[in-house]
CSV table of N, CA and C and ligand atoms in Angstrom, one decimal:
chain,number,residue,atom,x,y,z
A,1,UNK,N,104.9,60.2,105.4
A,1,UNK,CA,105.5,61.4,104.8
A,1,UNK,C,106.4,61.0,103.6
A,2,UNK,N,106.2,61.8,102.6
A,2,UNK,CA,107.0,61.5,101.4
A,2,UNK,C,107.2,62.7,100.5
A,3,UNK,N,108.3,62.8,99.9
A,3,UNK,CA,108.6,63.9,98.9
A,3,UNK,C,108.0,63.4,97.6
A,4,UNK,N,107.3,64.3,96.9
A,4,UNK,CA,106.7,63.9,95.6
A,4,UNK,C,107.5,64.6,94.5
A,5,UNK,N,107.7,63.9,93.4
A,5,UNK,CA,108.3,64.5,92.3
A,5,UNK,C,107.5,65.7,91.7
A,6,UNK,N,108.1,66.8,91.4
A,6,UNK,CA,107.4,68.0,90.8
A,6,UNK,C,107.6,68.0,89.3
A,7,UNK,N,106.5,68.1,88.6
A,7,UNK,CA,106.5,68.1,87.1
A,7,UNK,C,107.1,69.5,86.7
A,8,UNK,N,108.0,69.4,85.7
A,8,UNK,CA,108.6,70.6,85.2
A,8,UNK,C,108.1,71.0,83.8
A,9,UNK,N,107.8,72.3,83.7
A,9,UNK,CA,107.4,72.9,82.4
A,9,UNK,C,108.6,72.6,81.4
A,10,UNK,N,108.2,72.2,80.1
A,10,UNK,CA,106.9,72.1,79.5
A,10,UNK,C,106.4,70.7,79.5
A,11,UNK,N,106.2,70.1,80.6
A,11,UNK,CA,105.6,68.8,80.7
A,11,UNK,C,104.1,68.9,80.3
A,12,UNK,N,103.6,68.1,79.4
A,12,UNK,CA,102.2,68.3,79.0
A,12,UNK,C,101.2,67.9,80.1
A,13,UNK,N,101.6,67.2,81.1
A,13,UNK,CA,100.7,66.8,82.2
A,13,UNK,C,100.3,68.1,83.0
A,14,UNK,N,101.1,69.2,82.9
A,14,UNK,CA,100.8,70.4,83.6
A,14,UNK,C,99.6,71.1,83.0
A,15,UNK,N,99.1,70.6,81.8
A,15,UNK,CA,98.0,71.2,81.2
A,15,UNK,C,96.7,70.4,81.4
A,16,UNK,N,96.7,69.5,82.4
A,16,UNK,CA,95.5,68.7,82.7
A,16,UNK,C,94.6,69.5,83.6
A,17,UNK,N,93.3,69.5,83.3
A,17,UNK,CA,92.3,70.2,84.1
A,17,UNK,C,91.9,69.3,85.3
A,18,UNK,N,92.1,69.8,86.5
A,18,UNK,CA,91.8,69.0,87.7
A,18,UNK,C,90.3,68.8,88.0
A,19,UNK,N,90.0,67.7,88.6
A,19,UNK,CA,88.6,67.4,89.0
A,19,UNK,C,88.3,67.7,90.4
A,20,UNK,N,87.1,68.0,90.8
A,20,UNK,CA,86.8,68.3,92.3
A,20,UNK,C,87.2,67.2,93.2
A,21,UNK,N,87.7,67.5,94.4
A,21,UNK,CA,87.9,66.5,95.4
A,21,UNK,C,86.5,66.1,95.9
A,22,UNK,N,86.2,64.8,95.9
A,22,UNK,CA,84.9,64.3,96.3
A,22,UNK,C,84.7,64.2,97.8
A,23,UNK,N,85.8,63.8,98.4
A,23,UNK,CA,85.7,63.5,99.9
A,23,UNK,C,87.1,63.7,100.5
A,24,UNK,N,87.1,64.5,101.6
A,24,UNK,CA,88.4,64.7,102.3
A,24,UNK,C,88.6,63.6,103.2
A,25,UNK,N,89.2,62.5,102.7
A,25,UNK,CA,89.4,61.3,103.4
A,25,UNK,C,90.9,61.1,103.7
A,26,UNK,N,91.2,59.9,104.2
A,26,UNK,CA,92.6,59.6,104.6
A,26,UNK,C,93.6,59.8,103.4
A,27,UNK,N,93.2,59.4,102.2
A,27,UNK,CA,94.0,59.5,101.0
A,27,UNK,C,94.3,61.0,100.8
A,28,UNK,N,93.3,61.9,100.9
A,28,UNK,CA,93.5,63.3,100.6
A,28,UNK,C,94.4,63.9,101.7
A,29,UNK,N,94.2,63.5,103.0
A,29,UNK,CA,95.0,64.0,104.1
A,29,UNK,C,96.5,63.6,103.9
A,30,UNK,N,96.7,62.4,103.5
A,30,UNK,CA,98.1,62.0,103.2
A,30,UNK,C,98.7,62.8,102.1
A,31,UNK,N,97.9,63.0,101.0
A,31,UNK,CA,98.3,63.9,99.9
A,31,UNK,C,98.7,65.3,100.4
A,32,UNK,N,97.8,65.9,101.3
A,32,UNK,CA,98.1,67.2,101.8
A,32,UNK,C,99.4,67.2,102.5
A,33,UNK,N,99.7,66.2,103.4
A,33,UNK,CA,100.9,66.3,104.2
A,33,UNK,C,102.1,66.0,103.3
A,34,UNK,N,102.0,65.2,102.2
A,34,UNK,CA,103.1,65.0,101.3
A,34,UNK,C,103.4,66.2,100.5
A,35,UNK,N,102.3,66.9,100.1
A,35,UNK,CA,102.5,68.1,99.3
A,35,UNK,C,103.1,69.2,100.1
A,36,UNK,N,102.7,69.4,101.4
A,36,UNK,CA,103.3,70.4,102.3
A,36,UNK,C,104.8,70.1,102.4
A,37,UNK,N,105.1,68.8,102.7
A,37,UNK,CA,106.5,68.4,102.8
A,37,UNK,C,107.3,68.7,101.6
A,38,UNK,N,106.7,68.4,100.4
A,38,UNK,CA,107.4,68.7,99.1
A,38,UNK,C,107.6,70.2,98.9
A,39,UNK,N,106.6,71.0,99.2
A,39,UNK,CA,106.7,72.4,99.1
A,39,UNK,C,107.8,73.0,100.0
A,40,UNK,N,107.8,72.6,101.3
A,40,UNK,CA,108.8,73.1,102.2
A,40,UNK,C,110.2,72.7,101.8
A,41,UNK,N,110.3,71.4,101.4
A,41,UNK,CA,111.6,71.0,100.9
A,41,UNK,C,112.2,71.8,99.7
A,42,UNK,N,111.2,72.1,98.8
A,42,UNK,CA,111.6,72.9,97.6
A,42,UNK,C,111.7,74.4,97.9
A,43,UNK,N,111.4,74.8,99.1
A,43,UNK,CA,111.4,76.2,99.5
A,43,UNK,C,110.4,77.1,98.6
A,44,UNK,N,109.2,76.5,98.4
A,44,UNK,CA,108.2,77.2,97.7
A,44,UNK,C,107.2,77.8,98.7
A,45,UNK,N,106.3,78.7,98.1
A,45,UNK,CA,105.3,79.3,98.9
A,45,UNK,C,103.9,78.7,98.6
A,46,UNK,N,103.9,78.0,97.4
A,46,UNK,CA,102.6,77.4,97.0
A,46,UNK,C,102.8,76.2,96.1
A,47,UNK,N,101.9,75.3,96.2
A,47,UNK,CA,102.0,74.1,95.3
A,47,UNK,C,100.6,73.6,95.0
A,48,UNK,N,100.3,73.3,93.8
A,48,UNK,CA,99.0,72.8,93.4
A,48,UNK,C,99.2,71.3,93.1
A,49,UNK,N,98.1,70.5,93.3
A,49,UNK,CA,98.2,69.0,93.1
A,49,UNK,C,98.6,68.7,91.7
A,50,UNK,N,98.2,69.5,90.7
A,50,UNK,CA,98.6,69.3,89.3
A,50,UNK,C,100.1,69.2,89.2
A,51,UNK,N,100.9,70.0,90.0
A,51,UNK,CA,102.3,70.0,89.9
A,51,UNK,C,103.0,68.7,90.3
A,52,UNK,N,102.2,67.9,91.1
A,52,UNK,CA,102.7,66.6,91.5
A,52,UNK,C,101.9,65.4,90.8
A,53,UNK,N,101.3,65.8,89.7
A,53,UNK,CA,100.7,64.9,88.8
A,53,UNK,C,99.4,64.2,89.4
A,54,UNK,N,98.8,65.0,90.3
A,54,UNK,CA,97.5,64.5,90.9
A,54,UNK,C,96.5,65.6,90.4
A,55,UNK,N,95.5,65.1,89.6
A,55,UNK,CA,94.6,66.1,89.0
A,55,UNK,C,93.3,66.3,89.7
A,56,UNK,N,93.4,66.8,90.9
A,56,UNK,CA,92.3,67.1,91.8
A,56,UNK,C,92.5,68.5,92.4
A,57,UNK,N,91.3,69.1,92.7
A,57,UNK,CA,91.4,70.6,93.0
A,57,UNK,C,91.8,70.8,94.5
A,58,UNK,N,93.2,70.8,94.6
A,58,UNK,CA,93.8,70.9,95.9
A,58,UNK,C,95.1,71.7,95.8
A,59,UNK,N,95.2,72.7,96.8
A,59,UNK,CA,96.4,73.6,96.8
A,59,UNK,C,96.9,73.7,98.2
A,60,UNK,N,98.2,73.7,98.4
A,60,UNK,CA,98.8,74.0,99.7
A,60,UNK,C,99.7,75.3,99.5
A,61,UNK,N,99.7,76.1,100.6
A,61,UNK,CA,100.5,77.3,100.5
A,61,UNK,C,101.1,77.6,101.9
A,62,UNK,N,102.1,78.4,102.0
A,62,UNK,CA,102.6,78.9,103.3
A,62,UNK,C,103.4,80.2,102.9
A,63,UNK,N,102.8,81.3,103.3
A,63,UNK,CA,103.5,82.6,103.0
A,63,UNK,C,104.3,83.1,104.2
A,64,UNK,N,104.3,82.4,105.3
A,64,UNK,CA,105.0,82.9,106.5
A,64,UNK,C,106.5,82.7,106.3
A,65,UNK,N,107.3,83.6,106.9
A,65,UNK,CA,108.7,83.5,106.9
A,65,UNK,C,109.2,82.3,107.7
A,66,UNK,N,108.4,82.0,108.8
A,66,UNK,CA,108.8,80.9,109.7
A,66,UNK,C,108.4,79.5,109.1
A,67,UNK,N,107.7,79.5,108.0
A,67,UNK,CA,107.3,78.2,107.4
A,67,UNK,C,106.5,77.3,108.4
A,68,UNK,N,105.6,78.0,109.1
A,68,UNK,CA,104.8,77.3,110.1
A,68,UNK,C,103.3,77.6,110.0
A,69,UNK,N,102.9,78.2,108.9
A,69,UNK,CA,101.5,78.5,108.7
A,69,UNK,C,100.9,78.0,107.4
A,70,UNK,N,100.7,76.6,107.4
A,70,UNK,CA,100.2,76.0,106.2
A,70,UNK,C,98.8,76.5,105.9
A,71,UNK,N,98.5,76.7,104.6
A,71,UNK,CA,97.1,77.0,104.2
A,71,UNK,C,96.7,76.0,103.2
A,72,UNK,N,95.6,75.3,103.4
A,72,UNK,CA,95.1,74.2,102.5
A,72,UNK,C,93.8,74.7,101.9
A,73,UNK,N,93.7,74.7,100.5
A,73,UNK,CA,92.5,75.0,99.9
A,73,UNK,C,92.0,73.9,99.0
A,74,UNK,N,90.8,73.4,99.3
A,74,UNK,CA,90.3,72.3,98.5
A,74,UNK,C,89.0,72.8,97.8
A,75,UNK,N,88.9,72.4,96.5
A,75,UNK,CA,87.8,72.9,95.6
A,75,UNK,C,87.6,74.4,95.7
A,76,UNK,N,88.7,75.2,95.6
A,76,UNK,CA,88.5,76.7,95.7
A,76,UNK,C,87.7,77.2,94.6
A,77,UNK,N,86.9,78.2,94.9
A,77,UNK,CA,86.1,78.9,93.9
A,77,UNK,C,86.2,80.4,94.2
A,78,UNK,N,86.6,81.2,93.2
A,78,UNK,CA,86.7,82.7,93.4
A,78,UNK,C,85.2,83.2,93.2
A,79,UNK,N,84.8,83.9,94.3
A,79,UNK,CA,83.4,84.5,94.2
A,79,UNK,C,83.4,85.9,93.8
A,80,UNK,N,84.5,86.6,93.9
A,80,UNK,CA,84.7,88.0,93.5
A,80,UNK,C,86.1,88.3,93.3
A,81,UNK,N,86.4,89.1,92.2
A,81,UNK,CA,87.7,89.5,91.9
A,81,UNK,C,87.7,91.0,91.6
A,82,UNK,N,88.6,91.8,92.2
A,82,UNK,CA,88.6,93.2,92.0
A,82,UNK,C,88.9,93.6,90.5
A,83,UNK,N,88.2,94.6,90.0
A,83,UNK,CA,88.5,95.2,88.7
A,83,UNK,C,89.9,95.6,88.6
A,84,UNK,N,90.4,96.2,89.7
A,84,UNK,CA,91.8,96.7,89.8
A,84,UNK,C,92.7,95.5,89.7
A,85,UNK,N,93.7,95.7,88.9
A,85,UNK,CA,94.8,94.7,88.7
A,85,UNK,C,96.1,95.2,89.0
A,86,UNK,N,97.1,94.3,89.2
A,86,UNK,CA,98.4,94.7,89.6
A,86,UNK,C,99.4,93.7,89.0
A,87,UNK,N,100.6,94.3,88.6
A,87,UNK,CA,101.6,93.4,88.1
A,87,UNK,C,102.5,93.0,89.2
A,88,UNK,N,102.8,91.7,89.4
A,88,UNK,CA,103.7,91.2,90.4
A,88,UNK,C,104.7,90.2,89.7
A,89,UNK,N,105.9,90.1,90.1
A,89,UNK,CA,106.8,89.1,89.7
A,89,UNK,C,106.4,87.8,90.3
A,90,UNK,N,106.3,86.8,89.4
A,90,UNK,CA,106.0,85.4,89.9
A,90,UNK,C,107.0,84.5,89.5
A,91,UNK,N,107.1,83.4,90.3
A,91,UNK,CA,108.0,82.2,89.9
A,91,UNK,C,107.1,81.0,90.1
A,92,UNK,N,107.7,79.8,89.9
A,92,UNK,CA,106.9,78.6,90.0
A,92,UNK,C,107.9,77.4,90.2
A,93,UNK,N,107.5,76.5,91.1
A,93,UNK,CA,108.4,75.4,91.4
A,93,UNK,C,108.5,74.5,90.1
A,94,UNK,N,107.5,74.6,89.2
A,94,UNK,CA,107.6,73.8,87.9
A,94,UNK,C,108.3,74.5,86.8
A,95,UNK,N,108.8,75.8,87.1
A,95,UNK,CA,109.6,76.5,86.1
A,95,UNK,C,110.8,77.1,86.9
A,96,UNK,N,111.7,76.3,87.4
A,96,UNK,CA,112.7,76.8,88.3
A,96,UNK,C,113.6,77.8,87.6
A,97,UNK,N,114.0,78.9,88.4
A,97,UNK,CA,114.9,79.9,87.9
A,97,UNK,C,114.3,81.0,87.1
A,98,UNK,N,113.0,80.9,86.8
A,98,UNK,CA,112.3,81.9,85.9
A,98,UNK,C,111.4,82.7,86.8
A,99,UNK,N,111.5,84.0,86.7
A,99,UNK,CA,110.6,85.0,87.4
A,99,UNK,C,110.2,86.0,86.4
A,100,UNK,N,108.9,86.4,86.3
A,100,UNK,CA,108.5,87.5,85.4
A,100,UNK,C,107.1,88.0,85.9
A,101,UNK,N,106.8,89.2,85.4
A,101,UNK,CA,105.6,89.9,85.8
A,101,UNK,C,104.4,89.4,85.2
A,102,UNK,N,103.3,89.3,86.0
A,102,UNK,CA,102.0,88.8,85.6
A,102,UNK,C,101.0,89.8,86.2
A,103,UNK,N,100.0,90.2,85.4
A,103,UNK,CA,98.9,91.1,85.9
A,103,UNK,C,97.7,90.2,86.4
A,104,UNK,N,97.3,90.5,87.6
A,104,UNK,CA,96.2,89.8,88.2
A,104,UNK,C,95.4,90.8,89.1
A,105,UNK,N,94.1,90.3,89.4
A,105,UNK,CA,93.3,91.1,90.3
A,105,UNK,C,94.0,91.4,91.6
A,106,UNK,N,94.0,92.6,92.1
A,106,UNK,CA,94.7,92.9,93.4
A,106,UNK,C,94.0,92.3,94.6
A,107,UNK,N,92.7,92.1,94.6
A,107,UNK,CA,92.0,91.5,95.7
A,107,UNK,C,91.0,90.5,95.2
A,108,UNK,N,90.8,89.4,96.0
A,108,UNK,CA,89.8,88.4,95.6
A,108,UNK,C,89.1,87.9,96.8
A,109,UNK,N,87.9,87.4,96.6
A,109,UNK,CA,87.2,86.7,97.7
A,109,UNK,C,86.9,85.3,97.1
A,110,UNK,N,87.0,84.3,98.0
A,110,UNK,CA,86.8,82.9,97.5
A,110,UNK,C,86.2,82.1,98.6
A,111,UNK,N,85.7,80.9,98.2
A,111,UNK,CA,85.2,79.9,99.1
A,111,UNK,C,86.0,78.7,98.8
A,112,UNK,N,86.3,77.9,99.8
A,112,UNK,CA,87.1,76.7,99.6
A,112,UNK,C,86.9,75.8,100.9
A,113,UNK,N,87.2,74.5,100.7
A,113,UNK,CA,87.2,73.7,101.9
A,113,UNK,C,88.6,73.7,102.5
A,114,UNK,N,88.7,73.5,103.8
A,114,UNK,CA,90.0,73.4,104.4
A,114,UNK,C,90.4,72.0,104.5
A,115,UNK,N,91.5,71.7,105.2
A,115,UNK,CA,92.1,70.4,105.2
A,115,UNK,C,91.3,69.4,106.0
A,116,UNK,N,90.2,69.9,106.6
A,116,UNK,CA,89.3,68.9,107.3
A,116,UNK,C,88.0,68.8,106.5
A,117,UNK,N,87.9,69.5,105.4
A,117,UNK,CA,86.7,69.4,104.6
A,117,UNK,C,85.6,70.5,104.9
A,118,UNK,N,85.9,71.4,105.9
A,118,UNK,CA,85.0,72.4,106.3
A,118,UNK,C,85.0,73.5,105.3
A,119,UNK,N,83.8,74.1,104.9
A,119,UNK,CA,83.7,75.2,104.0
A,119,UNK,C,84.1,76.5,104.6
A,120,UNK,N,85.0,77.2,104.0
A,120,UNK,CA,85.5,78.5,104.5
A,120,UNK,C,85.3,79.6,103.4
A,121,UNK,N,85.2,80.8,103.9
A,121,UNK,CA,85.3,81.9,102.9
A,121,UNK,C,86.6,82.7,103.3
A,122,UNK,N,87.2,83.3,102.3
A,122,UNK,CA,88.5,84.0,102.5
A,122,UNK,C,88.6,85.2,101.6
A,123,UNK,N,89.1,86.3,102.2
A,123,UNK,CA,89.4,87.6,101.6
A,123,UNK,C,90.9,87.6,101.4
A,124,UNK,N,91.4,87.9,100.2
A,124,UNK,CA,92.8,87.9,100.0
A,124,UNK,C,93.2,89.1,99.2
A,125,UNK,N,94.4,89.7,99.6
A,125,UNK,CA,95.0,90.7,98.8
A,125,UNK,C,96.5,90.5,98.9
A,126,UNK,N,97.3,91.4,98.2
A,126,UNK,CA,98.7,91.3,98.2
A,126,UNK,C,99.2,89.9,97.7
A,127,UNK,N,100.3,89.5,98.3
A,127,UNK,CA,101.0,88.2,97.8
A,127,UNK,C,100.0,87.0,97.9
A,128,UNK,N,99.2,87.0,99.0
A,128,UNK,CA,98.2,85.9,99.1
A,128,UNK,C,97.3,85.8,97.9
A,129,UNK,N,96.8,87.0,97.5
A,129,UNK,CA,95.8,87.0,96.3
A,129,UNK,C,96.6,86.5,95.1
A,130,UNK,N,97.8,87.0,94.9
A,130,UNK,CA,98.6,86.6,93.7
A,130,UNK,C,98.8,85.1,93.7
A,131,UNK,N,99.2,84.6,94.9
A,131,UNK,CA,99.6,83.1,95.0
A,131,UNK,C,98.3,82.3,94.8
A,132,UNK,N,97.2,82.6,95.3
A,132,UNK,CA,96.0,81.8,95.1
A,132,UNK,C,95.6,81.8,93.6
A,133,UNK,N,95.7,83.0,93.0
A,133,UNK,CA,95.3,83.0,91.5
A,133,UNK,C,96.3,82.2,90.7
A,134,UNK,N,97.6,82.2,91.1
A,134,UNK,CA,98.6,81.4,90.4
A,134,UNK,C,98.3,79.9,90.6
A,135,UNK,N,98.0,79.5,91.8
A,135,UNK,CA,97.8,78.1,92.1
A,135,UNK,C,96.5,77.6,91.5
A,136,UNK,N,95.5,78.5,91.5
A,136,UNK,CA,94.2,78.1,90.9
A,136,UNK,C,94.3,77.9,89.4
A,137,UNK,N,95.2,78.7,88.7
A,137,UNK,CA,95.5,78.5,87.3
A,137,UNK,C,96.0,77.1,87.1
A,138,UNK,N,96.9,76.6,87.9
A,138,UNK,CA,97.5,75.3,87.8
A,138,UNK,C,96.4,74.2,87.7
A,139,UNK,N,95.3,74.4,88.5
A,139,UNK,CA,94.2,73.5,88.6
A,139,UNK,C,93.4,73.5,87.2
A,140,UNK,N,93.6,74.6,86.5
A,140,UNK,CA,92.9,74.7,85.2
A,140,UNK,C,93.9,74.3,84.1
A,141,UNK,N,95.1,73.8,84.5
A,141,UNK,CA,96.1,73.4,83.5
A,141,UNK,C,96.9,74.5,82.9
A,142,UNK,N,96.9,75.7,83.6
A,142,UNK,CA,97.6,76.9,83.1
A,142,UNK,C,98.8,77.2,84.0
A,143,UNK,N,100.0,77.4,83.3
A,143,UNK,CA,101.2,77.8,83.9
A,143,UNK,C,101.5,79.3,83.7
A,144,UNK,N,102.1,80.0,84.6
A,144,UNK,CA,102.2,81.5,84.5
A,144,UNK,C,102.9,82.0,83.3
A,145,UNK,N,103.8,81.1,82.7
A,145,UNK,CA,104.6,81.6,81.5
A,145,UNK,C,103.6,81.8,80.3
A,146,UNK,N,102.4,81.2,80.4
A,146,UNK,CA,101.5,81.3,79.3
A,146,UNK,C,100.9,82.8,79.2
A,147,UNK,N,101.1,83.6,80.3
A,147,UNK,CA,100.8,85.0,80.2
A,147,UNK,C,101.8,85.8,79.6
A,148,UNK,N,103.0,85.3,79.4
A,148,UNK,CA,104.2,86.0,78.8
A,148,UNK,C,104.1,86.0,77.3
A,149,UNK,N,104.9,86.8,76.6
A,149,UNK,CA,104.8,86.9,75.2
A,149,UNK,C,105.3,85.5,74.6
A,150,UNK,N,104.9,85.2,73.4
A,150,UNK,CA,105.3,83.9,72.8
A,150,UNK,C,106.8,83.8,72.7
A,151,UNK,N,107.5,85.0,72.5
A,151,UNK,CA,108.9,85.0,72.4
A,151,UNK,C,109.6,84.6,73.7
A,152,UNK,N,109.1,85.2,74.8
A,152,UNK,CA,109.6,84.9,76.1
A,152,UNK,C,109.4,83.4,76.5
A,153,UNK,N,108.1,83.0,76.2
A,153,UNK,CA,107.7,81.6,76.5
A,153,UNK,C,108.6,80.6,75.8
A,154,UNK,N,108.8,80.9,74.5
A,154,UNK,CA,109.7,79.9,73.7
A,154,UNK,C,111.1,79.9,74.2
A,155,UNK,N,111.6,81.0,74.7
A,155,UNK,CA,113.0,81.0,75.2
A,155,UNK,C,113.0,80.2,76.5
A,156,UNK,N,112.0,80.3,77.3
A,156,UNK,CA,111.9,79.6,78.6
A,156,UNK,C,111.8,78.1,78.3
A,157,UNK,N,110.9,77.7,77.3
A,157,UNK,CA,110.7,76.3,76.9
A,157,UNK,C,112.1,75.7,76.5
A,158,UNK,N,112.8,76.4,75.7
A,158,UNK,CA,114.1,75.9,75.2
A,158,UNK,C,115.1,75.8,76.3
A,159,UNK,N,115.1,76.8,77.2
A,159,UNK,CA,116.0,76.7,78.4
A,159,UNK,C,115.7,75.5,79.3
A,160,UNK,N,114.4,75.3,79.5
A,160,UNK,CA,114.0,74.2,80.4
A,160,UNK,C,114.4,72.8,79.8
A,161,UNK,N,114.1,72.7,78.5
A,161,UNK,CA,114.4,71.4,77.8
A,161,UNK,C,115.9,71.2,77.8
A,162,UNK,N,116.7,72.2,77.6
A,162,UNK,CA,118.2,72.1,77.6
A,162,UNK,C,118.7,71.7,79.0
A,163,UNK,N,118.1,72.3,80.1
A,163,UNK,CA,118.5,72.0,81.5
A,163,UNK,C,118.1,70.6,81.8
A,164,UNK,N,117.0,70.1,81.3
A,164,UNK,CA,116.6,68.7,81.5
A,164,UNK,C,117.5,67.8,80.8
A,165,UNK,N,117.9,68.0,79.6
A,165,UNK,CA,118.9,67.2,78.9
A,165,UNK,C,120.1,67.1,79.6
A,166,UNK,N,120.6,68.2,80.2
A,166,UNK,CA,121.9,68.2,80.9
A,166,UNK,C,121.8,67.4,82.2
A,167,UNK,N,120.6,67.4,82.9
A,167,UNK,CA,120.4,66.6,84.1
A,167,UNK,C,120.4,65.1,83.8
A,168,UNK,N,119.7,64.8,82.7
A,168,UNK,CA,119.6,63.4,82.2
A,168,UNK,C,121.0,62.8,82.0
A,169,UNK,N,121.8,63.7,81.3
A,169,UNK,CA,123.1,63.2,80.9
A,169,UNK,C,124.1,63.1,82.1
A,170,UNK,N,123.9,64.0,83.1
A,170,UNK,CA,124.8,64.1,84.2
A,170,UNK,C,124.8,62.8,85.1
B,201,QAP,C1,103.7,80.7,93.2
B,201,QAP,O1,105.8,79.7,93.6
B,201,QAP,C2,104.0,82.2,93.3
B,201,QAP,O2,112.2,79.4,90.5
B,201,QAP,C3,104.5,79.8,94.1
B,201,QAP,O3,114.3,78.2,91.8
B,201,QAP,C4,105.3,82.7,93.3
B,201,QAP,O4,106.7,78.8,95.4
B,201,QAP,C5,103.0,83.1,93.5
B,201,QAP,C6,110.6,78.6,93.6
B,201,QAP,C7,105.6,84.0,93.4
B,201,QAP,C8,103.3,84.4,93.6
B,201,QAP,C9,104.6,84.9,93.6
B,201,QAP,C10,110.8,79.1,92.3
B,201,QAP,C11,111.6,78.0,94.3
B,201,QAP,C12,109.3,78.7,94.3
B,201,QAP,C13,112.0,78.9,91.7
B,201,QAP,C14,106.8,79.2,94.3
B,201,QAP,C15,113.1,78.3,92.4
B,201,QAP,C16,112.9,77.8,93.7
B,201,QAP,C17,108.1,79.2,93.6
B,202,CO,CO1,103.3,77.4,90.0
């Protein structure tokens, strides 16, 4: 078990496109448990491998209040997305302290492999659908602030760079 460092926006590595996981082997299983540990430690509900600088199509999530219902999605593919969209406030472990509204499909269907490599289908709506779409964007190198206006995004970029300078100096 290990805590992995989380990349912070505007780190250019967050824009890397992830490659499919070829085989759910011991290396991937260790990565899954390290990512879950990292997500729980950071009090997040979702974490994509991209955020820990591993560029493979793997996501971990836990939307339960008890923090005891991990969900692992490997090589996720959306097979259907509702025309209906909804705006929800989102945050991101890679953009700490920033929350803003993003419009996404209200419900989705997807297929993905689970933590054992078995193929599953999943219907999602509400927060689960939002979180899956947010995390799948990370695998394509996209961070949620890219949906915001250039003005907001630049303010966030400046704020993050300033916060980083202050941590480096401290
Ligand atoms: C993605 O995000 C998400 O700013 C997961 O200071 C978030 O786990 C999808 C977090 C909301 C849908 C709705 C953010 C923790 C966690 C912060 C997270 C922070 C501490 C974000
Ligand atoms: Co995120």
